[in-house]
PDB file of C-alpha atoms and ligand atoms in Angstrom:
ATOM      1  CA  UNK A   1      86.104 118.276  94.308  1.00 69.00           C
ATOM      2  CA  UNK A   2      87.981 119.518  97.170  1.00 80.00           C
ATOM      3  CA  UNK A   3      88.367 115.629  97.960  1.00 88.00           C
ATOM      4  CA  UNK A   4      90.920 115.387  94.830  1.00 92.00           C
ATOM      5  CA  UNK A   5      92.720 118.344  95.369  1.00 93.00           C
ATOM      6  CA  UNK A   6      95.945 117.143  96.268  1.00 94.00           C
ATOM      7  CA  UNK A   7      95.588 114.593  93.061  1.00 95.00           C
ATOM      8  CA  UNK A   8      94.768 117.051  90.856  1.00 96.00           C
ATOM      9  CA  UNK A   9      98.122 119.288  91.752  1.00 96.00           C
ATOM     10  CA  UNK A  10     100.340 116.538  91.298  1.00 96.00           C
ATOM     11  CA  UNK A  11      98.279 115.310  88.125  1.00 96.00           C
ATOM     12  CA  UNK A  12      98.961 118.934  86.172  1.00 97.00           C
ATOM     13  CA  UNK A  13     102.382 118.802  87.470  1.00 97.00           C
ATOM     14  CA  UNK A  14     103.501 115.674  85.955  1.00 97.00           C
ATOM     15  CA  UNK A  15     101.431 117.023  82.799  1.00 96.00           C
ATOM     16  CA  UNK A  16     103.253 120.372  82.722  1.00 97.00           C
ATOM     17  CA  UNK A  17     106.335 118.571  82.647  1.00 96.00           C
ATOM     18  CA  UNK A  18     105.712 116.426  80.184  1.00 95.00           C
ATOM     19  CA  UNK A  19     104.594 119.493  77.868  1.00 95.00           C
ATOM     20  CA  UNK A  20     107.656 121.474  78.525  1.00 94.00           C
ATOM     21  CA  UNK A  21     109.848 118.569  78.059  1.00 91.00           C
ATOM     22  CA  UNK A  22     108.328 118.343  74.849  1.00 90.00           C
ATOM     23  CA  UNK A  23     108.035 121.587  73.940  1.00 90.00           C
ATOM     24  CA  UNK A  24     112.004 121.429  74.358  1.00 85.00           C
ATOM     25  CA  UNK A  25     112.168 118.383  72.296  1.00 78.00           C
ATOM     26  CA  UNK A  26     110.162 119.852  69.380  1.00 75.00           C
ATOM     27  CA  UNK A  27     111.927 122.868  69.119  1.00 71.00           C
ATOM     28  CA  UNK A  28     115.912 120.827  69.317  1.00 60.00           C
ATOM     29  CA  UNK A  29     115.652 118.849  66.189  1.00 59.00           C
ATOM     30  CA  UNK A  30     116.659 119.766  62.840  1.00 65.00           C
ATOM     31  CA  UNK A  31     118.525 116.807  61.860  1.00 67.00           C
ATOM     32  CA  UNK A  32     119.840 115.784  58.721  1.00 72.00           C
ATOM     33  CA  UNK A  33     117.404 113.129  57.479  1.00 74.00           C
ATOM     34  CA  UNK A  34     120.384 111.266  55.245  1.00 84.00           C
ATOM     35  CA  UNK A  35     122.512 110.933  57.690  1.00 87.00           C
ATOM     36  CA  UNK A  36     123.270 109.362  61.503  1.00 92.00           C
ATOM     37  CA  UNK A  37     126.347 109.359  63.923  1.00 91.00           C
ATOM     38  CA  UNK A  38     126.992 105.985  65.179  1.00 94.00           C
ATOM     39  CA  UNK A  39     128.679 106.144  68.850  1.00 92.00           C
ATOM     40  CA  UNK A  40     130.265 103.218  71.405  1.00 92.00           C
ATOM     41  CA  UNK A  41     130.830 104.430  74.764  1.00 89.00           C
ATOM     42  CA  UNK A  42     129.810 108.147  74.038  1.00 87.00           C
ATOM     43  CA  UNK A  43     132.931 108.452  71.470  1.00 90.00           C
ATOM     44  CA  UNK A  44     132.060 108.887  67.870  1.00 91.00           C
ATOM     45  CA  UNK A  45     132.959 105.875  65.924  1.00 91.00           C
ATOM     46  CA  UNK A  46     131.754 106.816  62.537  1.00 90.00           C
ATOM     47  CA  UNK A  47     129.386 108.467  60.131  1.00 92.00           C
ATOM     48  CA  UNK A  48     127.121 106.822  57.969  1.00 93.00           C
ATOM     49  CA  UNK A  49     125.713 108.314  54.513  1.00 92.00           C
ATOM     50  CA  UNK A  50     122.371 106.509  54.508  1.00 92.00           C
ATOM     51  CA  UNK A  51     121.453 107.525  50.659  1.00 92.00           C
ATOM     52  CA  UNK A  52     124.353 104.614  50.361  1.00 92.00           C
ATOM     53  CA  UNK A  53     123.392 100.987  50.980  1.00 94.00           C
ATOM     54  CA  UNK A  54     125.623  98.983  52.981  1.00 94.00           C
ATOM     55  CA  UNK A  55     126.485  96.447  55.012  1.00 95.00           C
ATOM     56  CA  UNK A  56     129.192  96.443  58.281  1.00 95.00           C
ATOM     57  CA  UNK A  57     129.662  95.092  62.188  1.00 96.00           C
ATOM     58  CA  UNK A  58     130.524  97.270  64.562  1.00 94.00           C
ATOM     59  CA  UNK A  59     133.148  95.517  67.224  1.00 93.00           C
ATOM     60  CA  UNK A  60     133.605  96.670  70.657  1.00 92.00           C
ATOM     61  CA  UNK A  61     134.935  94.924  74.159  1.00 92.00           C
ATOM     62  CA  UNK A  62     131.396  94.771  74.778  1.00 90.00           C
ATOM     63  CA  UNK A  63     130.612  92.751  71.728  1.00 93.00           C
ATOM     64  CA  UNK A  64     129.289  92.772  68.100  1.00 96.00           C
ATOM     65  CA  UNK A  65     126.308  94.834  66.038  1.00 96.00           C
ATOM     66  CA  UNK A  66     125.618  93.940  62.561  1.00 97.00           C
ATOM     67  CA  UNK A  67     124.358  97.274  60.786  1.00 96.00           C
ATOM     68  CA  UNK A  68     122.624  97.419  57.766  1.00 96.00           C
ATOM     69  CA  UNK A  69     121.837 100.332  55.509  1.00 95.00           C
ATOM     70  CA  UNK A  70     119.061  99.910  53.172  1.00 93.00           C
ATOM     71  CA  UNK A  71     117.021 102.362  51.433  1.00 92.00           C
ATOM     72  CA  UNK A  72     117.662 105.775  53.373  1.00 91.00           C
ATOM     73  CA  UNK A  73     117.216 103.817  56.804  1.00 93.00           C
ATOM     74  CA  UNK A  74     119.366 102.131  58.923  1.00 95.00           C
ATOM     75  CA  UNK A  75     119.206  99.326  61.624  1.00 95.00           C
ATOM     76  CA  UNK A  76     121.066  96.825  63.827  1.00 95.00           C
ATOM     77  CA  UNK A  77     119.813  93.312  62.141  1.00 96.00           C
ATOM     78  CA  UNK A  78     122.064  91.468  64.128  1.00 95.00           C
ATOM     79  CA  UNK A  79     123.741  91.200  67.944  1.00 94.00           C
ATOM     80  CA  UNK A  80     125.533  89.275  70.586  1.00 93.00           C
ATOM     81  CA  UNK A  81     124.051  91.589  73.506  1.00 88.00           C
ATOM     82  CA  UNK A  82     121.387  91.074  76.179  1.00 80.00           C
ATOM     83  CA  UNK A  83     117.884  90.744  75.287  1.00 76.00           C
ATOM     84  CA  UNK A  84     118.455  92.358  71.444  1.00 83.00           C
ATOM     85  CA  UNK A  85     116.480  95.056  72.218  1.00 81.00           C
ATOM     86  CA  UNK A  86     118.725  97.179  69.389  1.00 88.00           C
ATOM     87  CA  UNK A  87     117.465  94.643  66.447  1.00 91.00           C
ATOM     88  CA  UNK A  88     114.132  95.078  67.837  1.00 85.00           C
ATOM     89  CA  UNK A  89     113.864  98.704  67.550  1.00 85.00           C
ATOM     90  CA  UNK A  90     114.589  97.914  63.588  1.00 89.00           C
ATOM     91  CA  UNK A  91     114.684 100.843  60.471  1.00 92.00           C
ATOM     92  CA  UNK A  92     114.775 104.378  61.409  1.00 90.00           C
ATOM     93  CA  UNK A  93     116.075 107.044  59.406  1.00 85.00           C
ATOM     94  CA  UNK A  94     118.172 110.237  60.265  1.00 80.00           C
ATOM     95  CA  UNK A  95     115.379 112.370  61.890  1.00 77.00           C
ATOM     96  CA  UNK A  96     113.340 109.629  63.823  1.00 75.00           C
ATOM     97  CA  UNK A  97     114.685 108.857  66.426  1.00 81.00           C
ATOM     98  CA  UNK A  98     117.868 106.519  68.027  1.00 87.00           C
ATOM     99  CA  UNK A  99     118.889 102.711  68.324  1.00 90.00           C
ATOM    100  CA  UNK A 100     120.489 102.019  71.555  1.00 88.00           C
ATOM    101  CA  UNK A 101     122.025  99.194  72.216  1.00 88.00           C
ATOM    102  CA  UNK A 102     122.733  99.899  75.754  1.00 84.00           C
ATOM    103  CA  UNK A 103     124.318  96.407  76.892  1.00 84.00           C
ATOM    104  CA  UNK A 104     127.107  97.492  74.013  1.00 89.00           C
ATOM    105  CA  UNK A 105     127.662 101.127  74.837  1.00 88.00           C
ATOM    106  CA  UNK A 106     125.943 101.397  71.332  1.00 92.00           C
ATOM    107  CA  UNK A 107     123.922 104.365  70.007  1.00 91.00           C
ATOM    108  CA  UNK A 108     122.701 105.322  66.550  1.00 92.00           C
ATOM    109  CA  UNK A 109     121.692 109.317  66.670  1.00 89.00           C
ATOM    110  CA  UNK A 110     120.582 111.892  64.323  1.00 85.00           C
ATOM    111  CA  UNK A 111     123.767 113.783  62.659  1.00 78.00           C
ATOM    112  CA  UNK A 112     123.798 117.370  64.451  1.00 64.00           C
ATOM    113  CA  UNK A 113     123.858 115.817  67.159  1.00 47.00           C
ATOM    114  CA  UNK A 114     127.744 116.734  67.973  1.00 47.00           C
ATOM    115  CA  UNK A 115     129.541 114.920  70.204  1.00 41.00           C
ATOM    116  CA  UNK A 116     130.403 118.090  72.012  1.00 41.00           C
ATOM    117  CA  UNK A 117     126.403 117.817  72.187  1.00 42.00           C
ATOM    118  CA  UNK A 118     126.003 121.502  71.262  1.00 39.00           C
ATOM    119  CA  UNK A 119     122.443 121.535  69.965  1.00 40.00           C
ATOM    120  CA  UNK A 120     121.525 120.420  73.882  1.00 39.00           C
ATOM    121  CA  UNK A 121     123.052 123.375  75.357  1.00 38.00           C
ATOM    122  CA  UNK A 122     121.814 125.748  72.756  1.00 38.00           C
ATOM    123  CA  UNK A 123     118.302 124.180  73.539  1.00 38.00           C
ATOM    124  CA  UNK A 124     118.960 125.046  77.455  1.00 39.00           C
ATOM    125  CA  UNK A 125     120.324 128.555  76.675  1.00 37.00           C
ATOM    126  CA  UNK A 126     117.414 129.691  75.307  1.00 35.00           C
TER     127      UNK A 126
ATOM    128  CA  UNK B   1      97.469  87.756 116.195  1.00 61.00           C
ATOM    129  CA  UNK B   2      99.075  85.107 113.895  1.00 76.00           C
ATOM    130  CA  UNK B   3      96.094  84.493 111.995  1.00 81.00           C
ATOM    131  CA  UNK B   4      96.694  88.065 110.913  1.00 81.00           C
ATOM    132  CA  UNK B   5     100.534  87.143 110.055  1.00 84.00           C
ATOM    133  CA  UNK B   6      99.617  83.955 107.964  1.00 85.00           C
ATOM    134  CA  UNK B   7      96.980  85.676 106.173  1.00 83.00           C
ATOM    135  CA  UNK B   8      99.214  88.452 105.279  1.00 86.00           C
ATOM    136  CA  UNK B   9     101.459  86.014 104.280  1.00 88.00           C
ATOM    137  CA  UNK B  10      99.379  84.164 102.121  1.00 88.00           C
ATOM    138  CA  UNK B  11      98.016  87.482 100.515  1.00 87.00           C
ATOM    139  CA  UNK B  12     102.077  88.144  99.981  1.00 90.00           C
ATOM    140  CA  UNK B  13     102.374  85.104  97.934  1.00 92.00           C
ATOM    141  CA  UNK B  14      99.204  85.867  96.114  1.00 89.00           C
ATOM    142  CA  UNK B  15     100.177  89.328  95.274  1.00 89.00           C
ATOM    143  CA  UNK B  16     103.945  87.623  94.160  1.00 92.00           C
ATOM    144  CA  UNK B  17     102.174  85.434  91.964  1.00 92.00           C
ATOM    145  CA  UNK B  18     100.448  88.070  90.340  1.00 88.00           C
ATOM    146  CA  UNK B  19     103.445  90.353  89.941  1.00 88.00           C
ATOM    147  CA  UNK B  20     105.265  87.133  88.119  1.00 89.00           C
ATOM    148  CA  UNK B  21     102.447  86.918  85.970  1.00 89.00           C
ATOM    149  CA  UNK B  22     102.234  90.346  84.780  1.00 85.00           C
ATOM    150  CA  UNK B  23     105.983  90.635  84.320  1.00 83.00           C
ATOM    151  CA  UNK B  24     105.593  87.572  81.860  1.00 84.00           C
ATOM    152  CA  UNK B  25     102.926  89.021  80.033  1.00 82.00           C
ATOM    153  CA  UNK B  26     105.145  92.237  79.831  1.00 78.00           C
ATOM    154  CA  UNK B  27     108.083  90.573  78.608  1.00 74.00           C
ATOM    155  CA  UNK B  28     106.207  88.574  75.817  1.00 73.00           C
ATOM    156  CA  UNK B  29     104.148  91.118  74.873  1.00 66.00           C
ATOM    157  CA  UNK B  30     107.305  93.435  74.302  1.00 57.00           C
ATOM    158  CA  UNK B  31     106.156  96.451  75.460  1.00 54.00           C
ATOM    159  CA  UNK B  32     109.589  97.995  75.183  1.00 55.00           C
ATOM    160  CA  UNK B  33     109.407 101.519  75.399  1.00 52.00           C
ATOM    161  CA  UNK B  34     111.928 102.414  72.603  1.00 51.00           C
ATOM    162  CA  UNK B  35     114.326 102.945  74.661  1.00 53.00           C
ATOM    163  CA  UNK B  36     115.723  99.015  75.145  1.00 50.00           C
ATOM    164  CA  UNK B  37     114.872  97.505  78.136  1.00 49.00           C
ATOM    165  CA  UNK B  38     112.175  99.987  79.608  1.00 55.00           C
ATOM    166  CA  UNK B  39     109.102  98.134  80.299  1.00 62.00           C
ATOM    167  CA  UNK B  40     105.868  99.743  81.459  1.00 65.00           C
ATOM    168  CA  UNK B  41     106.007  98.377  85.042  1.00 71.00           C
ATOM    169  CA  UNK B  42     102.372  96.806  84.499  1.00 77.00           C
ATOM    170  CA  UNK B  43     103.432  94.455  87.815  1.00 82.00           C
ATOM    171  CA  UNK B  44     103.582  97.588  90.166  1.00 85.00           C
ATOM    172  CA  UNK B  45      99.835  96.412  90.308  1.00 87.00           C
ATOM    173  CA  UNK B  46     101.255  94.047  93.270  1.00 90.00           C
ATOM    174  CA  UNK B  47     103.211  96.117  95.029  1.00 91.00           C
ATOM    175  CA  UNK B  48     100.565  98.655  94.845  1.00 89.00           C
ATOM    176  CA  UNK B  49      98.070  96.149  96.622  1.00 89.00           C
ATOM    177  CA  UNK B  50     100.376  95.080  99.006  1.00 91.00           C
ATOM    178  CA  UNK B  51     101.285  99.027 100.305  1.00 89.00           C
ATOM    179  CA  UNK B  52      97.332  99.261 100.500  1.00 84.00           C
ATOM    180  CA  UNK B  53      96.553  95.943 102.339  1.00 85.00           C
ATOM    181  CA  UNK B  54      99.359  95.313 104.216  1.00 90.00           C
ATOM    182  CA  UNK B  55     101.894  97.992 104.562  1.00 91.00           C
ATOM    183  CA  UNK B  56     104.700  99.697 103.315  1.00 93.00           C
ATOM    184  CA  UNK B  57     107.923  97.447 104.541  1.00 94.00           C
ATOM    185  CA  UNK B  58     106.136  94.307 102.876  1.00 93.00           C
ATOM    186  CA  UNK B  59     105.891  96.272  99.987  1.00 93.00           C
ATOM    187  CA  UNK B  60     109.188  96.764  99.807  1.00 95.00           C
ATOM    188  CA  UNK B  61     109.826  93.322  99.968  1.00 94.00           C
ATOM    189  CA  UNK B  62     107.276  92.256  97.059  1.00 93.00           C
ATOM    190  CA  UNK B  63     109.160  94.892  94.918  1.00 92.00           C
ATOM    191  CA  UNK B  64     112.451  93.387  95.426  1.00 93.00           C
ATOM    192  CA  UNK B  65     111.365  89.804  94.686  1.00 93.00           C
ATOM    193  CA  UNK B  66     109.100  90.545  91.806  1.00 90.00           C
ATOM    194  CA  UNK B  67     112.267  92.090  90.022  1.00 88.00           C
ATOM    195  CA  UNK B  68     114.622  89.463  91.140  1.00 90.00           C
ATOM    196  CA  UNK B  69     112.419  86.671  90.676  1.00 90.00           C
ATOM    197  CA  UNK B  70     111.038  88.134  86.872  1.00 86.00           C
ATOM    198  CA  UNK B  71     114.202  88.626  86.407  1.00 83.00           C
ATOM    199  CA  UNK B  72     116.200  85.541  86.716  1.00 86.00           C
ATOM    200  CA  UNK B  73     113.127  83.363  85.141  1.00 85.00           C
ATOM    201  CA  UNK B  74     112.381  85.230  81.818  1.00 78.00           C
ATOM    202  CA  UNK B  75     114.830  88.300  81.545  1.00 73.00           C
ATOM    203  CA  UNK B  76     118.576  88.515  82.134  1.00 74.00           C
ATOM    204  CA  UNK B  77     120.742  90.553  84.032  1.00 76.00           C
ATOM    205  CA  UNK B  78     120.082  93.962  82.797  1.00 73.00           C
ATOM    206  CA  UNK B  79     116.125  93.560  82.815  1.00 73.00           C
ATOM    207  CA  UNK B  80     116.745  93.011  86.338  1.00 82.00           C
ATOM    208  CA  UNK B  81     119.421  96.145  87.048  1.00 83.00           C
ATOM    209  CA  UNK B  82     117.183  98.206  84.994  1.00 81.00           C
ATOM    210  CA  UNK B  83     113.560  97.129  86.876  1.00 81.00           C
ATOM    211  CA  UNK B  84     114.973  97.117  90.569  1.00 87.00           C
ATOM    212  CA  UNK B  85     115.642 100.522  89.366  1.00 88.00           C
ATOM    213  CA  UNK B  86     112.920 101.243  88.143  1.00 88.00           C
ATOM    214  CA  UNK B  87     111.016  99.781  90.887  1.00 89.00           C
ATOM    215  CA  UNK B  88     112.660 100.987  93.770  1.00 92.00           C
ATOM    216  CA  UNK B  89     112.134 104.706  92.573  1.00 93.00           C
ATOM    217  CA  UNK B  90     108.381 103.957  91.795  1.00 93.00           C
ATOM    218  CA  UNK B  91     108.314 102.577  95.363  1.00 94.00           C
ATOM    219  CA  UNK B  92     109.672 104.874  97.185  1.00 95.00           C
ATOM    220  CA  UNK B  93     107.597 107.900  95.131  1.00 95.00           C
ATOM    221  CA  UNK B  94     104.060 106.088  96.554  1.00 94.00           C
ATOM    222  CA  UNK B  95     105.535 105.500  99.668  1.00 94.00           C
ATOM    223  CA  UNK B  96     106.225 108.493  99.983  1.00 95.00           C
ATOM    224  CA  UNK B  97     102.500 109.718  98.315  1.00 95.00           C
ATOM    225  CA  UNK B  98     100.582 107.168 100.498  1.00 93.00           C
ATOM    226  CA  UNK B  99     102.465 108.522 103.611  1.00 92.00           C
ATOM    227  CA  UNK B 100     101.226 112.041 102.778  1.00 94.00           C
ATOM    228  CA  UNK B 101      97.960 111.059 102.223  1.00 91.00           C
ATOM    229  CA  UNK B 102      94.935 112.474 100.530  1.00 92.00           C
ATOM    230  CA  UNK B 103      95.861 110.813  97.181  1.00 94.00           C
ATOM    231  CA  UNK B 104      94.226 108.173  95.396  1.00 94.00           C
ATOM    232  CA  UNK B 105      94.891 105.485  94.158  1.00 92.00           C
ATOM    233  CA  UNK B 106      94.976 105.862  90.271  1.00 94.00           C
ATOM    234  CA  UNK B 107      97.204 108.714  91.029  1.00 96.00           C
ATOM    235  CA  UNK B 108      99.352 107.570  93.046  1.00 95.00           C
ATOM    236  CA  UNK B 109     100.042 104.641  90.739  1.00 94.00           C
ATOM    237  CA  UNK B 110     100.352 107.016  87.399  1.00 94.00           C
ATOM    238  CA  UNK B 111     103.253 108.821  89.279  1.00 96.00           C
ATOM    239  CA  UNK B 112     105.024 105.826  90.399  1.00 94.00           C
ATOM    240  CA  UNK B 113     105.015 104.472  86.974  1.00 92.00           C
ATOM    241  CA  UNK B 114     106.395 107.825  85.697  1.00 93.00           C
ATOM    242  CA  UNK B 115     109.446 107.691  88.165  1.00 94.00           C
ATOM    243  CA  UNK B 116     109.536 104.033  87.294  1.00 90.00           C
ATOM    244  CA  UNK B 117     110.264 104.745  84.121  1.00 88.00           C
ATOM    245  CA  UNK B 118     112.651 107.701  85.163  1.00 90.00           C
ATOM    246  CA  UNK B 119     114.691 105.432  87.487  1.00 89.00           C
ATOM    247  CA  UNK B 120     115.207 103.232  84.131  1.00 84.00           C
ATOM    248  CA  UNK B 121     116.350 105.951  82.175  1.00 85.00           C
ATOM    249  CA  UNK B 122     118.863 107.451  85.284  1.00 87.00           C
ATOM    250  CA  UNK B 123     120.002 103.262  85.118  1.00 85.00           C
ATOM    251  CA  UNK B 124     120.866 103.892  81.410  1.00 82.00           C
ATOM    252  CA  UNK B 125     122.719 106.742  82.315  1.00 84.00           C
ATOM    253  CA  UNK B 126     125.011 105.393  84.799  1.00 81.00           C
ATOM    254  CA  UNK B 127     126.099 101.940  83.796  1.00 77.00           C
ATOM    255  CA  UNK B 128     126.512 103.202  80.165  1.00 76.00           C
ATOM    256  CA  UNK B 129     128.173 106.479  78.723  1.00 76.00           C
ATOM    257  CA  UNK B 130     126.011 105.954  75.368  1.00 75.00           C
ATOM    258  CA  UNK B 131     123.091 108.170  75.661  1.00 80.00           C
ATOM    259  CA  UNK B 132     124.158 112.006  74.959  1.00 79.00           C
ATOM    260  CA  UNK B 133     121.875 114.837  75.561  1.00 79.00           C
ATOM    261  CA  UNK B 134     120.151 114.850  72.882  1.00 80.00           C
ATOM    262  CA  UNK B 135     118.847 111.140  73.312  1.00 83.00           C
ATOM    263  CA  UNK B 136     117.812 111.802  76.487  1.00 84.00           C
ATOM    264  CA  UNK B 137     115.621 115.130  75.545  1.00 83.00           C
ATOM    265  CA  UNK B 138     114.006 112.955  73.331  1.00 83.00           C
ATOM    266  CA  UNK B 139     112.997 109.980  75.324  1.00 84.00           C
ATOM    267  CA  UNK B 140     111.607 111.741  78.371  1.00 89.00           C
ATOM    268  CA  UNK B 141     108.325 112.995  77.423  1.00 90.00           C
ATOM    269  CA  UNK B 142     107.572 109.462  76.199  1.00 86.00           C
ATOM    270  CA  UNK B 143     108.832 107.837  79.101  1.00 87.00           C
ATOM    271  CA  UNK B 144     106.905 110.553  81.171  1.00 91.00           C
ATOM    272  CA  UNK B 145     103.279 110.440  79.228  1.00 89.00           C
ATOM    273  CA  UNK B 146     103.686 106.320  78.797  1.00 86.00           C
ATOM    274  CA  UNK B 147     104.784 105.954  82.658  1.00 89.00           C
ATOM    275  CA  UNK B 148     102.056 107.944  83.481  1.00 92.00           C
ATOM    276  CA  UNK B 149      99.341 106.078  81.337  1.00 89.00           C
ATOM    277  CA  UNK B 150     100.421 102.807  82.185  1.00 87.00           C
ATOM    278  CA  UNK B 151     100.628 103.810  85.980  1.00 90.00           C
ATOM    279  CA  UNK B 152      97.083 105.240  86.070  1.00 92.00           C
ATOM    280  CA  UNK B 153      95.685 102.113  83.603  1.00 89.00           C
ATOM    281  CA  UNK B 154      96.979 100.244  86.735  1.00 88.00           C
ATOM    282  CA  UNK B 155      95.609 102.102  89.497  1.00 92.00           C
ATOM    283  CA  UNK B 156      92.219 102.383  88.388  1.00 92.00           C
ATOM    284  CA  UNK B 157      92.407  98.490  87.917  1.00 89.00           C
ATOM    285  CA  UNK B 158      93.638  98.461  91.554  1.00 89.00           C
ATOM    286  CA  UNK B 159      90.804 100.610  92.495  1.00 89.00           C
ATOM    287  CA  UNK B 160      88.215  97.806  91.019  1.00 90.00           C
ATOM    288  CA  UNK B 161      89.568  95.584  92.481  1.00 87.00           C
ATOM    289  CA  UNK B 162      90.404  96.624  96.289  1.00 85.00           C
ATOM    290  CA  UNK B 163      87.122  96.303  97.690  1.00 86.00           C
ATOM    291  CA  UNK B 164      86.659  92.508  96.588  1.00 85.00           C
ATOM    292  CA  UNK B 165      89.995  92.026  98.054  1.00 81.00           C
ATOM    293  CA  UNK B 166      88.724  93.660 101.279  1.00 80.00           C
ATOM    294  CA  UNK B 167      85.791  91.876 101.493  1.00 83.00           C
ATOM    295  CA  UNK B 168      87.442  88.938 100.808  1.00 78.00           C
ATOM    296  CA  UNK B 169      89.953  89.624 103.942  1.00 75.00           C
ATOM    297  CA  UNK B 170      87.507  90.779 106.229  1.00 75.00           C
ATOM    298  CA  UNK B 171      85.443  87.713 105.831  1.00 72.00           C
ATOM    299  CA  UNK B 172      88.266  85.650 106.661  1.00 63.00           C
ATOM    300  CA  UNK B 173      88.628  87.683 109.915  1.00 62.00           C
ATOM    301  CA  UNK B 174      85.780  87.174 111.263  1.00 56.00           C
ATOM    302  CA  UNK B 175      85.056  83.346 110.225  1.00 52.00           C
ATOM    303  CA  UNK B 176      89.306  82.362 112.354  1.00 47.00           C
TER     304      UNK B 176
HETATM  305 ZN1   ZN C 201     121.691  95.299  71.596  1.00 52.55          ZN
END
């Protein structure tokens, strides 16, 4: 035992942090299922109602995303970028989880996340 | 003296070859972590070899070609800033590990691929102003548990397969 000390120490570590991290994560999210903020370059570009089907492209310097809205869910079904990693992620809905589409600057987020990011200091304060 | 060179040389290219391979596997397979562009880092398998066999400066270099090569064969430009990251953290990390000593292998490999997928993520953070705090919060356990997985999956396989390898070495030794 005494052999795999030193792996065993640095094994828990890594383990502990993955449980706070989580615990943090767990305890942050209350987002509004129907809804997501859609940012380029970290500034809020719009909101999207997603009990409201519909169609649109986001255009940036950095290029285009097609967005579609379809059935409470949303996803980026089309793109100019690198390696369309953003179309690949395909439907989520407003409480799991994010398209980036980090080539454009682009990210899809839960609403309550604010831009001002309060929620992430509020989960640090505590 | 130079039979020891050209062997380590040819083990260099072997290991290279491997790392290639594994990259391509990774990038058709699409293990994409969720967040776009992360990939498990299943080639660290070569540079992990190479610290063991031959040393840590060569392992450096098999770390910087892998990405580079991968790279500019089947990814594009961002695979590559986002995996030299990636890889030069992860390197550095069991460098740094195997330098201390007293660690094995399958951990040593499960915490480079955790701060191989970190050094992705701090990529993301600096060549875009997308990802807000929240994002972040989110992502990091998964890169953390899947980084470490992936890493350890990889260091056991190193561990089955380093004594062939030695043997295999050795026997070449003693026959030049
Ligand atoms: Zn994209």
């Amino acid at each position: 035992m005494a052999k795999y000390k030193k792996d065993i120490i640095l094994t828990a570590l890594i383990l502990l942090s993955f449980l706070a991290f989580w615990l943090i994560r767990s305890n942050g999210s209350k987002a509004d299922p129907k809804s997501v903020n859609i940012y380029v370059d970290g500034v809020l570009l719009r909101a999207v109602d997603l009990s409201v089907d519909d169609e649109f492209r986001i255009e940036s310097k950095h290029g285009y995303n097609d967005i579609t809205v379809k059935d409470g869910k949303i996803a980026v079904t089309g793109s100019d970028c690198d390696g369309k990693d953003c179309v690949k992620t395909g439907y989520i809905s407003g409480n799991n989880g994010y398209i980036a589409c980090l080539p454009h600057g682009l990210l899809i987020s839960p609403k309550g996340d604010d831009s001002d990011s309060k929620g992430g200091v509020d989960a640090f304060a505590y | 003296m130079h039979s020891r060179i050209r062997k380590n040389i040819a083990l260099m290219g072997l290991l290279l070859a491997i790392a290639l391979i594994l990259s391509y596997v990774e990038s058709l397979v699409g293990l994409d972590l969720l967040v776009p562009g992360v990939k498990l880092g299943l080639s660290n398998l070569s540079v992990l070899m190479t610290i063991v066999f031959i040393g840590i400066p060569e392992a450096f270099v098999i770390c910087v070609l892998k990405v580079v090569l991968a790279g500019s064969m089947f990814g594009n430009m961002s695979m590559m800033i986002y995996g030299l990251c990636g890889s030069l953290l992860s390197f550095g990390v069991m460098a740094i590990l195997v330098r201390i000593g007293g660690y094995h292998l399958p951990v040593i490999s499960a915490t480079g691929g955790v701060f191989h997928n970190m050094g992705q993520m701090l990529v993301a953070l600096f060549v875009t102003k997308a990802l807000n705090t929240e994002f972040i919060l989110f992502y990091i356990p998964v890169l953390i548990i899947s980084g470490f997985i992936a890493g350890l999956i990889t260091g056991i396989i190193a561990n089955l397969i380093t004594p062939a390898l030695k043997k295999a070495v050795n026997k070449g030794d003693s026959t030049s």
